[in-house]
C-alpha cells in the first residue's frame, strides 16, 4: 500500500502510540482488501460507548483508554487515547438514563454508557446517539469520502447524499477517527457505484409502507449489488428513502442504490449505469409486492398485540408528528405499549412542538439513543409486536423470540389502541 509522508509519520509514531496503532490497523485492513492507498476523511460515524459485558470488563481493568485500545484499535495493550483527529460522531448506543422505568435495560449499562460519553465527549466526539446522523446535522457533501458504520446510515449516505463510504466497523472507524484516513476501496471508487440491476416498478409505490416493501423485495433480489429503480412510483421523500434503504440493507446487503431522477448520481438511467449496457429489468409488480408483505408477516400468527414499535431507522419529525396526530385523544389498550424511537436532537424538537405530550397522554413514549434490536430490550412479557419498519420486522423476532406484524403506521397505531392486529395489504 502506498502511504503519503504524513501517513508514514503517523505509522512511525510521530503522533503517539494510539495514532500509530490506528495507522497500523488501517494498513493491515487495506492490504487485506487490496486497497492501493488510503482516502482522507473528515467525517467519521462510529461507536465507542455502546455497552457490553466485554466493554464493562475492559473499563474495569484499565478505564476507557483500555476499552478503546482493544475494541476500537485492535491493540494488544492500553494506549492513551488522544483527541479525535477529525469530526466524529457516536451512532446509536444503549438506552440512556431517561429510559429508566420504561425500558428493562441493565442500570449498570446506563451508568457505563454515561461514563463513556464523558470520555469520548472530552476527545471531541459528538454524541448524536442515533442511527440517522444525517437527520441531525451530519450531512457530508456529494463526493465526500467518509468512514461510517450502521448499514441503514451507510446506504443513505451513499445513495441519497452521494457521499462515499463502505460499511465500516467499530475498529476501522476508531482508527479513522484518530488519523482521518480509511482504505480507499469499494464505494469510494466510481466503478463500484454504478448500477448493476434495473428494477422496473409496475405497481403503485406511493407510501412509506410501499417504499419499505419495495426495498425489502429489491434487497432480496440484488443482495449486495446496486439496484436502479424506475417506473410507477411517486416522488419519495427523505423518510421514504430512509425506509427503502434500511429495508434493502436488511433483506440483502445493499449499500448503494439509485432512484432515477431522484438520487444524485442517477439523473438518467444511462448515468446510473455509467454508460454501460443496461440489463433487462427485474419487475416489481403486485405479486412481488404481496410476496414481500407476506414474508415480513410470516412471523405473526397471534393477533393480540402487546407492543408497538415505530421509528426504525430513528423517526423523522414528520413521523413523530404523524403518530401524535393518530393518537390524539385516544388511549393505548390495557397491556399494550407503544414506543417511537427518535434521535435525541429531534426528540427535543418534538417535545417543544407538543407532539410528545400528545403521545404520552395516550400512554406512548418517545425514546432515544437506541432501539429494542440494538439493546435487546422490549417491554417485559412481550409476545407479539407490530411495526411499520421492515428492518425491525426482519430482525426483532430472531433477536427477542417474539412474533411480528408489519404494516402502515396507522395500522400500528390502531393495534396500539385496540390491542389487536387488523392490518392488510389493500
Ligand atoms: Fe436504528 Fe435500531 Fe433500526 S439502530 S436502524 S432503530 S435496528
GROMACS .gro file of N, CA, C and O in nm, residues 1 30 33-40 145 166 182-186 188-189:
model
   76
    1UNK      N    1   0.084  -0.120   0.000
    1UNK     CA    2   0.000   0.000   0.000
    1UNK      C    3   0.088   0.125   0.000
    1UNK      O    4   0.187   0.131   0.074
   30UNK      N    5  -0.640  -0.238   0.486
   30UNK     CA    6  -0.633  -0.202   0.344
   30UNK      C    7  -0.561  -0.309   0.261
   30UNK      O    8  -0.603  -0.341   0.150
   33UNK      N    9  -0.772  -0.593   0.169
   33UNK     CA   10  -0.872  -0.560   0.066
   33UNK      C   11  -0.807  -0.523  -0.067
   33UNK      O   12  -0.877  -0.482  -0.160
   34UNK      N   13  -0.676  -0.529  -0.073
   34UNK     CA   14  -0.604  -0.488  -0.194
   34UNK      C   15  -0.624  -0.341  -0.225
   34UNK      O   16  -0.622  -0.301  -0.343
   35UNK      N   17  -0.647  -0.261  -0.123
   35UNK     CA   18  -0.657  -0.115  -0.147
   35UNK      C   19  -0.516  -0.062  -0.175
   35UNK      O   20  -0.420  -0.100  -0.108
   36UNK      N   21  -0.505   0.027  -0.274
   36UNK     CA   22  -0.373   0.078  -0.309
   36UNK      C   23  -0.330   0.194  -0.220
   36UNK      O   24  -0.212   0.223  -0.206
   37UNK      N   25  -0.430   0.262  -0.162
   37UNK     CA   26  -0.397   0.379  -0.082
   37UNK      C   27  -0.510   0.405   0.018
   37UNK      O   28  -0.611   0.334   0.017
   38UNK      N   29  -0.490   0.509   0.097
   38UNK     CA   30  -0.593   0.549   0.193
   38UNK      C   31  -0.663   0.675   0.141
   38UNK      O   32  -0.601   0.757   0.074
   39UNK      N   33  -0.790   0.689   0.175
   39UNK     CA   34  -0.863   0.814   0.145
   39UNK      C   35  -0.853   0.904   0.267
   39UNK      O   36  -0.856   0.856   0.381
   40UNK      N   37  -0.850   1.033   0.242
   40UNK     CA   38  -0.861   1.128   0.352
   40UNK      C   39  -1.008   1.147   0.386
   40UNK      O   40  -1.089   1.171   0.296
  145UNK      N   41  -1.552   1.160   0.090
  145UNK     CA   42  -1.516   1.030   0.146
  145UNK      C   43  -1.540   1.032   0.296
  145UNK      O   44  -1.498   1.126   0.366
  166UNK      N   45  -1.784   0.288   0.272
  166UNK     CA   46  -1.817   0.147   0.284
  166UNK      C   47  -1.885   0.127   0.419
  166UNK      O   48  -1.896   0.220   0.498
  182UNK      N   49  -0.903   0.623   0.577
  182UNK     CA   50  -0.974   0.494   0.567
  182UNK      C   51  -0.929   0.431   0.435
  182UNK      O   52  -0.901   0.504   0.339
  183UNK      N   53  -0.917   0.297   0.428
  183UNK     CA   54  -0.877   0.238   0.299
  183UNK      C   55  -0.969   0.277   0.185
  183UNK      O   56  -1.092   0.279   0.200
  184UNK      N   57  -0.907   0.309   0.072
  184UNK     CA   58  -0.981   0.358  -0.044
  184UNK      C   59  -1.016   0.239  -0.134
  184UNK      O   60  -0.933   0.194  -0.213
  185UNK      N   61  -1.132   0.184  -0.117
  185UNK     CA   62  -1.176   0.069  -0.199
  185UNK      C   63  -1.329   0.074  -0.205
  185UNK      O   64  -1.394   0.158  -0.145
  186UNK      N   65  -1.386  -0.017  -0.280
  186UNK     CA   66  -1.532  -0.034  -0.284
  186UNK      C   67  -1.605   0.095  -0.319
  186UNK      O   68  -1.579   0.156  -0.423
  188UNK      N   69  -1.582   0.387  -0.247
  188UNK     CA   70  -1.506   0.511  -0.267
  188UNK      C   71  -1.473   0.533  -0.416
  188UNK      O   72  -1.437   0.643  -0.455
  189UNK      N   73  -1.483   0.427  -0.496
  189UNK     CA   74  -1.446   0.436  -0.638
  189UNK      C   75  -1.570   0.444  -0.727
  189UNK      O   76  -1.667   0.371  -0.706
   0.00000   0.00000   0.00000
